[in-house]
Amino acid sequence: MTFPVLTSRKILLIVGGGIAAYKALELVRLLKKAGAEVRAVLTEGGAAFVTPLSLAALTGHPVRMGLFLPDEETTMGHIELSRWADLVVVAPATAGLIGKAANGLADDLASTTLLATDKRVLLAPAMNVRMWQHPAVQANVARLQGFGDLHGMAVVGPDDGEMACGEFGPGRMAEPAAILTAIEDLLEDTVAVGQVARPLAGRHAVVTAGPTFEPIDPVRGLTNRSSGKQGYAIAAALAARGATVTLVSGPTGLPAPAGVTRLEVETALQMQAATGAALPADIAVLSAAVADWRVDTVAGGKIKKAPGGPPTLSLIENPDILAGIAAPGPMRPALVIGFAAETTDLEANARAKLSRKGCDWIVGNDVSADVFGADGNTVLLVSAGGAEAWPRLSKTEVASRLADRIAEHFVPKA
Ligand code: C5P
């Protein structure tokens, strides 16, 4: 099996301190066999498990071990090393290294490199099962993954199984072959983005995301189920391709993606006002799950339970933000994209929505399966020209594909 994507690619491998460090040696062998150039950073803990000599022999380069070592720094400074790589791989990624990276700490060569690099980072965690399951580690991993298209770290493994310490469960480092596949996938992604460097530079995109919340009284409200993950991923993917992005977000609890201007709103009326104020824009992606109705008159105080039974809520319709933005006029963005969450007849419903709302594309979402809050999504991209069914992808991958399609729309492929 060959991995042409790895030919002449530069991989910086950070080997942390754990028994799985021995598998890093096999990973180097596989990478070299596939044509990659590998340089290694060995942490103090890593050196307790594998020797610098083994890594140097396998990579064909001196191994880097410290931050302020004159011999190492004069050959290639640590910042230069972090930029030299096409991809940084941390294997094994210990709880300590993950914790430092998640909190922006830089007190040794490995953690400094992770902060200084301008390339994607792949983590292959390895630790005791209880350590892996600890909420602190889980929160750190989630935080690292959520840093957006540019800084978000990818994770492979850990696997389930018996551990060196005798316990059983998730925590074993992914096998070198699986790490190799993850590296290949990430590099392919990077090439796809890198080939047309920042194709959306100079374009302004407005993205709506998340639910809206329509108050009934000071403590109650009407809302929709929406995690906002898909819209946030789209905002990040557009920013990664050079667009200036305004993200108008309902309440989600998600961190703002790097490089994106976020306007936080609560109600549909606020979302409509913020979206309109963000114009002019070249691109509008309206992925928010806007509540269809709001209560006519919001009660000033908490509505009390009364012996006469529950109150009757009088609802009025919210404005359709998408239809408003897509309506012909001087402020209409060149490309207006809406979403359609459907449980049946995805294509027919998406197509009907396309003409009803007047937008250019509809991203049809099959919500019959597990979508809300999940990381995966099954999508049908519908335009006047036809429909394109995408396989089930992660929300990040859906965002990347959509952003690529948007970039192609503005800069058609030669
Ligand atoms: O009509 P429906 O809610 O199914 O349409 C979904 C699409 O319309 C989504 O893109 C959503 O963001 C947008 N929408 C909107 N304003 C509304 C309702 C939906 O922008 N009031």
Coordinates of C-alpha atoms and ligand atoms in Angstrom, one line a residue:
M1 CA 0.0 0.0 0.0
T2 CA 1.4 3.4 -0.9
F3 CA 0.6 6.8 0.6
P4 CA 1.6 9.3 -2.1
V5 CA 0.3 12.1 0.1
L6 CA 3.2 11.5 2.4
T7 CA 6.0 11.8 -0.2
S8 CA 8.4 14.5 0.9
R9 CA 6.0 15.8 3.5
K10 CA 7.6 17.1 6.7
I11 CA 6.3 15.6 9.9
L12 CA 7.4 16.8 13.3
L13 CA 6.9 14.0 15.8
I14 CA 6.7 14.9 19.5
V15 CA 7.2 11.9 21.7
G16 CA 5.8 12.2 25.2
G17 CA 6.5 10.2 28.3
G18 CA 4.5 7.0 28.3
I19 CA 5.0 3.3 27.8
A20 CA 3.4 3.7 24.3
A21 CA 6.5 5.7 23.3
Y22 CA 7.9 2.5 21.9
K23 CA 5.2 2.6 19.3
A24 CA 6.4 6.0 18.1
L25 CA 9.5 4.2 16.8
E26 CA 7.3 2.0 14.6
L27 CA 5.4 5.2 13.5
V28 CA 8.6 6.8 12.4
R29 CA 9.5 3.7 10.4
L30 CA 6.1 3.7 8.6
L31 CA 6.3 7.4 7.9
K32 CA 9.8 7.1 6.4
K33 CA 8.7 4.1 4.3
A34 CA 5.9 6.2 2.9
G35 CA 8.4 8.9 1.9
A36 CA 7.9 11.5 4.7
E37 CA 10.7 13.4 6.3
V38 CA 10.5 13.1 10.1
R39 CA 12.1 15.1 12.8
A40 CA 11.6 14.2 16.4
V41 CA 11.2 16.1 19.7
L42 CA 11.6 13.9 22.7
T43 CA 10.3 15.1 26.1
E44 CA 12.1 14.4 29.3
G45 CA 9.4 11.8 30.1
G46 CA 9.7 10.3 26.6
A47 CA 13.4 9.8 27.1
A48 CA 12.6 7.6 30.1
F49 CA 11.0 5.2 27.6
V50 CA 12.9 5.4 24.3
T51 CA 16.4 6.6 23.7
P52 CA 17.3 9.7 21.6
L53 CA 19.7 7.4 19.7
S54 CA 16.8 5.1 18.5
L55 CA 14.8 8.1 17.3
A56 CA 17.9 9.7 15.6
A57 CA 18.8 6.5 13.9
L58 CA 15.2 6.0 12.6
T59 CA 14.6 9.7 11.6
G60 CA 18.1 10.3 10.2
H61 CA 18.2 13.6 12.1
P62 CA 19.5 14.7 15.5
V63 CA 16.7 14.5 18.1
R64 CA 15.6 17.7 19.8
M65 CA 15.3 17.5 23.6
G66 CA 15.5 21.0 25.1
L67 CA 14.4 24.6 24.7
F68 CA 17.6 26.4 25.5
L69 CA 20.3 24.0 24.3
P70 CA 22.8 26.1 22.2
D71 CA 23.8 23.1 20.0
E72 CA 20.2 22.3 19.1
E73 CA 19.0 25.9 18.7
T74 CA 21.8 27.0 16.4
T75 CA 21.1 24.2 13.9
M76 CA 17.4 25.1 13.8
G77 CA 15.6 27.4 16.3
H78 CA 12.6 26.0 18.0
I79 CA 10.2 28.5 16.3
E80 CA 11.7 27.6 12.9
L81 CA 11.3 23.9 13.8
S82 CA 7.6 24.5 14.5
R83 CA 7.2 26.1 11.1
W84 CA 9.3 23.6 9.2
A85 CA 6.7 20.9 9.6
D86 CA 3.7 20.3 7.4
L87 CA 2.1 18.6 10.3
V88 CA 2.9 18.1 14.0
V89 CA 2.1 14.8 15.5
V90 CA 2.1 14.1 19.2
A91 CA 2.5 10.4 20.0
P92 CA 2.1 9.5 22.7
A93 CA 0.2 12.6 23.8
T94 CA 0.2 12.4 27.6
A95 CA -2.3 14.0 30.0
G96 CA 0.4 16.5 30.9
L97 CA 1.2 17.6 27.3
I98 CA -2.6 17.8 26.5
G99 CA -3.2 19.9 29.6
K100 CA -0.4 22.3 28.7
A101 CA -1.5 22.7 25.1
A102 CA -5.1 23.3 26.1
N103 CA -4.1 26.1 28.4
G104 CA -1.4 27.7 26.3
L105 CA 1.4 26.8 28.6
A106 CA 4.9 26.7 27.1
D107 CA 7.6 25.6 29.5
D108 CA 9.6 23.1 27.5
L109 CA 10.4 22.4 23.8
A110 CA 7.3 20.2 23.2
S111 CA 4.7 22.6 24.6
T112 CA 6.4 25.7 23.1
T113 CA 6.4 24.0 19.7
L114 CA 2.7 23.2 20.0
L115 CA 1.9 26.9 20.7
A116 CA 4.3 28.3 18.1
T117 CA 3.4 26.1 15.1
D118 CA 1.2 27.4 12.3
K119 CA 0.4 23.9 11.1
R120 CA -2.3 21.4 12.1
V121 CA -1.6 19.2 15.1
L122 CA -2.6 15.5 15.5
L123 CA -2.7 14.1 19.0
A124 CA -2.5 10.3 19.7
P125 CA -3.4 10.2 23.4
A126 CA -2.1 7.5 25.6
M127 CA -2.7 7.2 29.4
N128 CA -4.3 5.2 32.1
V129 CA -8.0 4.7 31.5
R130 CA -9.0 6.7 34.6
M131 CA -6.8 9.5 33.6
W132 CA -8.3 9.5 30.1
Q133 CA -11.8 9.5 31.5
H134 CA -11.1 12.3 34.0
P135 CA -13.3 15.3 33.2
A136 CA -10.2 17.5 33.3
V137 CA -8.6 15.6 30.5
Q138 CA -11.8 15.3 28.5
A139 CA -12.4 19.0 28.9
N140 CA -8.8 19.7 27.7
V141 CA -9.2 17.5 24.7
A142 CA -12.6 19.1 23.7
R143 CA -11.0 22.5 24.1
L144 CA -8.1 21.6 21.8
Q145 CA -10.5 20.2 19.2
G146 CA -12.7 23.3 19.4
F147 CA -10.0 25.9 18.6
G148 CA -11.3 26.2 15.0
D149 CA -10.0 25.2 11.6
L150 CA -6.6 26.9 12.1
H151 CA -5.8 25.9 15.6
G152 CA -8.1 23.0 16.3
M153 CA -6.2 19.8 17.0
A154 CA -7.2 16.5 15.6
V155 CA -7.2 13.4 17.8
V156 CA -6.7 9.7 16.9
G157 CA -7.6 7.1 19.5
P158 CA -7.1 6.2 22.2
D159 CA -8.1 2.5 21.7
D160 CA -9.8 0.2 24.2
G161 CA -7.9 -2.6 25.6
E162 CA -5.7 -4.0 28.3
M163 CA -3.2 -1.4 29.5
A164 CA 0.4 -1.8 30.6
C165 CA -0.8 -1.0 34.2
G166 CA -3.2 -4.0 34.1
E167 CA -6.4 -2.0 33.9
F168 CA -8.8 -2.3 31.0
G169 CA -10.6 0.4 28.9
P170 CA -9.8 3.4 26.6
G171 CA -6.3 4.8 27.0
R172 CA -4.1 2.7 24.7
M173 CA -2.4 4.7 22.1
A174 CA -3.8 4.1 18.6
E175 CA -1.8 1.7 16.5
P176 CA 0.9 3.2 14.3
A177 CA -1.0 2.2 11.1
A178 CA -4.1 4.0 12.4
I179 CA -2.0 7.1 13.2
L180 CA -0.5 6.9 9.7
T181 CA -4.0 6.9 8.2
A182 CA -5.0 9.9 10.3
I183 CA -1.9 11.8 9.2
E184 CA -2.6 11.1 5.6
D185 CA -6.2 12.3 6.0
L186 CA -5.1 15.5 7.7
L187 CA -2.5 16.2 5.1
E188 CA -5.0 15.7 2.3
D189 CA -7.3 18.2 4.0
T190 CA -4.4 20.7 4.4
V191 CA -3.4 20.3 0.7
A192 CA -7.0 20.9 -0.3
V193 CA -7.1 24.1 1.7
G194 CA -3.6 25.1 0.9
Q195 CA -3.7 24.7 -2.9
V196 CA -5.9 27.7 -3.3
A197 CA -4.4 29.7 -0.5
R198 CA -7.1 31.8 1.2
P199 CA -9.4 31.8 -1.9
L200 CA -12.1 33.8 0.0
A201 CA -9.7 36.6 1.0
G202 CA -11.5 39.9 0.5
R203 CA -15.0 38.4 0.8
H204 CA -17.3 39.0 3.7
A205 CA -19.5 36.2 5.0
V206 CA -22.4 36.4 7.4
V207 CA -23.3 33.2 9.2
T208 CA -26.2 32.6 11.6
A209 CA -26.0 29.7 14.0
G210 CA -27.6 28.1 17.0
P211 CA -31.1 28.4 18.3
T212 CA -33.1 31.5 19.1
F213 CA -34.7 32.0 22.5
E214 CA -38.0 33.7 22.7
P215 CA -38.9 34.8 26.2
I216 CA -42.3 34.1 27.7
D217 CA -41.5 35.8 31.0
P218 CA -38.2 36.5 32.8
V219 CA -37.6 32.8 33.5
R220 CA -39.3 30.9 30.7
G221 CA -39.0 30.8 26.9
L222 CA -39.5 29.0 23.6
T223 CA -36.5 27.7 21.8
N224 CA -35.4 25.2 19.2
R225 CA -33.0 22.3 19.5
S226 CA -29.7 23.4 17.9
S227 CA -26.2 23.0 19.3
G228 CA -24.8 25.6 16.8
K229 CA -21.9 23.2 16.0
Q230 CA -22.6 23.1 12.3
G231 CA -22.9 26.8 11.9
Y232 CA -19.8 27.5 14.0
A233 CA -17.8 25.0 12.0
I234 CA -18.9 26.7 8.8
A235 CA -17.9 30.1 10.2
A236 CA -14.4 28.7 11.1
A237 CA -14.0 27.0 7.7
L238 CA -14.8 30.2 5.8
A239 CA -12.4 32.2 8.0
A240 CA -9.7 29.5 7.3
R241 CA -10.2 30.2 3.6
G242 CA -9.6 33.9 4.1
A243 CA -13.1 35.3 4.4
T244 CA -14.0 38.0 6.9
V245 CA -16.7 36.3 8.9
T246 CA -19.5 37.8 11.0
L247 CA -21.1 35.0 13.1
V248 CA -24.5 36.0 14.4
S249 CA -25.2 33.4 17.1
G250 CA -28.1 32.5 19.4
P251 CA -27.3 31.0 22.8
T252 CA -25.0 28.0 22.3
G253 CA -22.3 28.0 25.0
L254 CA -19.7 27.4 22.2
P255 CA -16.5 29.4 22.1
A256 CA -16.2 31.8 19.2
P257 CA -14.0 30.3 16.5
A258 CA -10.6 32.0 16.0
G259 CA -10.6 34.9 13.6
V260 CA -14.4 35.3 13.5
T261 CA -16.4 38.3 14.8
R262 CA -19.3 37.0 16.8
L263 CA -22.4 38.9 17.6
E264 CA -24.4 37.2 20.3
V265 CA -28.2 37.5 20.2
E266 CA -31.1 35.8 21.9
T267 CA -34.3 36.4 19.9
A268 CA -35.2 36.1 16.2
L269 CA -35.8 39.8 16.1
Q270 CA -32.3 40.5 17.5
M271 CA -30.9 37.9 15.0
Q272 CA -32.6 39.6 12.1
A273 CA -31.4 43.1 13.2
A274 CA -27.8 41.9 13.7
T275 CA -27.7 40.0 10.4
G276 CA -29.1 43.0 8.5
A277 CA -26.6 45.3 10.2
A278 CA -23.7 43.1 9.2
L279 CA -24.5 43.6 5.5
P280 CA -23.1 44.2 2.9
A281 CA -21.7 40.7 2.5
D282 CA -20.8 38.4 -0.4
I283 CA -21.9 35.3 1.3
A284 CA -24.7 34.5 3.7
V285 CA -25.0 31.1 5.3
L286 CA -28.1 31.0 7.5
S287 CA -27.9 27.8 9.5
A288 CA -29.6 29.1 12.7
A289 CA -32.7 27.2 14.0
V290 CA -34.9 30.3 14.3
A291 CA -38.0 29.9 16.4
D292 CA -41.0 30.2 14.1
W293 CA -43.0 32.0 16.8
R294 CA -42.6 34.4 19.7
V295 CA -45.2 35.2 22.3
D296 CA -47.2 38.3 21.6
T297 CA -46.6 40.1 24.9
V298 CA -43.7 39.0 27.1
A299 CA -44.8 39.1 30.8
G300 CA -42.8 41.5 32.9
G301 CA -42.8 39.2 35.9
K302 CA -42.8 35.5 36.4
I303 CA -46.2 34.0 35.4
K304 CA -47.6 32.3 38.5
K305 CA -49.3 28.9 38.5
A306 CA -53.0 29.6 39.0
P307 CA -55.9 27.4 40.2
G308 CA -57.6 28.2 36.9
G309 CA -55.1 26.1 35.0
P310 CA -52.2 27.0 32.7
P311 CA -52.0 30.3 30.9
T312 CA -52.8 30.6 27.2
L313 CA -49.9 31.8 25.2
S314 CA -50.7 34.0 22.2
L315 CA -48.1 33.5 19.6
I316 CA -47.1 35.6 16.6
E317 CA -44.9 34.6 13.7
N318 CA -41.2 35.6 13.6
P319 CA -39.8 37.2 10.5
D320 CA -38.1 34.8 8.1
I321 CA -34.5 36.1 8.1
L322 CA -33.4 33.9 5.2
A323 CA -36.2 35.0 2.9
G324 CA -35.6 38.6 3.8
I325 CA -31.8 38.4 3.0
A326 CA -32.5 36.4 -0.2
A327 CA -35.1 38.9 -1.5
P328 CA -33.8 40.8 -4.6
G329 CA -32.3 44.2 -3.8
P330 CA -29.0 46.1 -3.7
M331 CA -28.0 44.5 -0.3
R332 CA -28.6 40.9 -1.4
P333 CA -25.4 38.9 -0.9
A334 CA -24.2 37.2 -4.2
L335 CA -24.6 33.8 -2.6
V336 CA -27.3 33.0 -0.1
I337 CA -27.4 29.6 1.5
G338 CA -30.1 28.2 3.7
F339 CA -30.6 25.0 5.6
A340 CA -33.5 22.6 5.6
A341 CA -33.8 20.1 8.5
E342 CA -36.1 17.3 7.3
T343 CA -37.1 13.9 8.5
T344 CA -38.7 12.7 5.1
D345 CA -38.5 13.6 1.4
L346 CA -35.3 15.5 1.9
E347 CA -34.7 16.4 -1.7
A348 CA -38.3 17.5 -2.5
N349 CA -38.6 19.5 0.7
A350 CA -35.2 21.1 0.2
R351 CA -36.1 22.0 -3.4
A352 CA -39.4 23.5 -2.4
K353 CA -37.6 25.6 0.3
L354 CA -35.1 26.8 -2.3
S355 CA -37.8 28.5 -4.3
R356 CA -39.9 29.5 -1.4
K357 CA -37.1 31.3 0.3
G358 CA -35.4 32.6 -2.8
C359 CA -31.9 31.4 -1.8
D360 CA -29.3 30.0 -4.1
W361 CA -28.4 26.8 -2.3
I362 CA -30.1 24.7 0.4
V363 CA -28.1 22.4 2.6
G364 CA -30.6 19.7 3.3
N365 CA -30.1 18.0 6.6
D366 CA -31.4 14.5 7.2
V367 CA -32.5 14.8 10.9
S368 CA -34.2 11.4 11.0
A369 CA -31.0 10.0 12.6
D370 CA -29.0 11.4 15.5
V371 CA -28.0 15.0 14.4
F372 CA -28.8 17.5 17.2
G373 CA -25.7 18.0 19.3
A374 CA -24.0 15.1 17.5
D375 CA -20.7 15.5 15.6
G376 CA -21.9 13.9 12.4
N377 CA -24.3 15.1 9.7
T378 CA -25.8 13.7 6.5
V379 CA -26.3 16.4 3.9
L380 CA -27.8 17.0 0.4
L381 CA -26.6 20.1 -1.3
V382 CA -29.4 21.4 -3.5
S383 CA -29.2 24.3 -6.0
A384 CA -31.1 25.2 -9.2
G385 CA -28.6 23.1 -11.1
G386 CA -29.1 19.8 -9.2
A387 CA -28.7 17.9 -6.0
E388 CA -25.5 16.4 -4.6
A389 CA -25.7 13.8 -1.8
W390 CA -22.8 13.8 0.6
P391 CA -21.9 10.7 2.7
R392 CA -22.3 10.9 6.4
L393 CA -19.5 13.3 7.5
S394 CA -18.4 15.0 10.7
K395 CA -19.8 18.5 11.0
T396 CA -16.3 19.9 10.5
E397 CA -16.0 17.9 7.2
V398 CA -19.4 19.2 6.1
A399 CA -18.2 22.7 6.8
S400 CA -14.9 22.2 4.9
R401 CA -16.8 20.8 1.9
L402 CA -19.3 23.6 1.9
A403 CA -16.6 26.2 2.3
D404 CA -14.7 24.6 -0.7
R405 CA -17.9 24.7 -2.8
I406 CA -18.4 28.4 -1.9
A407 CA -14.8 29.2 -2.8
E408 CA -15.2 27.4 -6.1
H409 CA -18.4 29.4 -6.8
F410 CA -16.4 32.6 -6.5
V411 CA -13.1 31.3 -8.1
P412 CA -14.3 28.5 -10.5
K413 CA -11.7 25.7 -11.0
A414 CA -9.6 26.1 -14.1
Ligands
C5P1 O1 -38.6 27.4 7.2 P1 -37.5 26.6 7.9 O2 -37.3 27.0 9.3 O3 -37.6 25.1 7.7 O4 -36.2 27.1 7.0 C1 -34.9 26.8 7.5 C2 -34.0 27.8 6.9 O5 -34.5 29.1 7.0 C3 -32.7 27.9 7.7 O6 -31.7 28.3 6.9 C4 -33.0 28.9 8.8 O7 -31.8 29.5 9.3 C5 -33.8 29.9 8.0 N1 -34.8 30.6 8.8 C6 -34.6 32.0 9.0 N2 -35.6 32.7 9.7 C7 -36.7 32.0 10.2 C8 -36.9 30.7 9.9 C9 -35.9 30.0 9.2 O8 -33.6 32.5 8.6 N3 -37.6 32.7 10.9

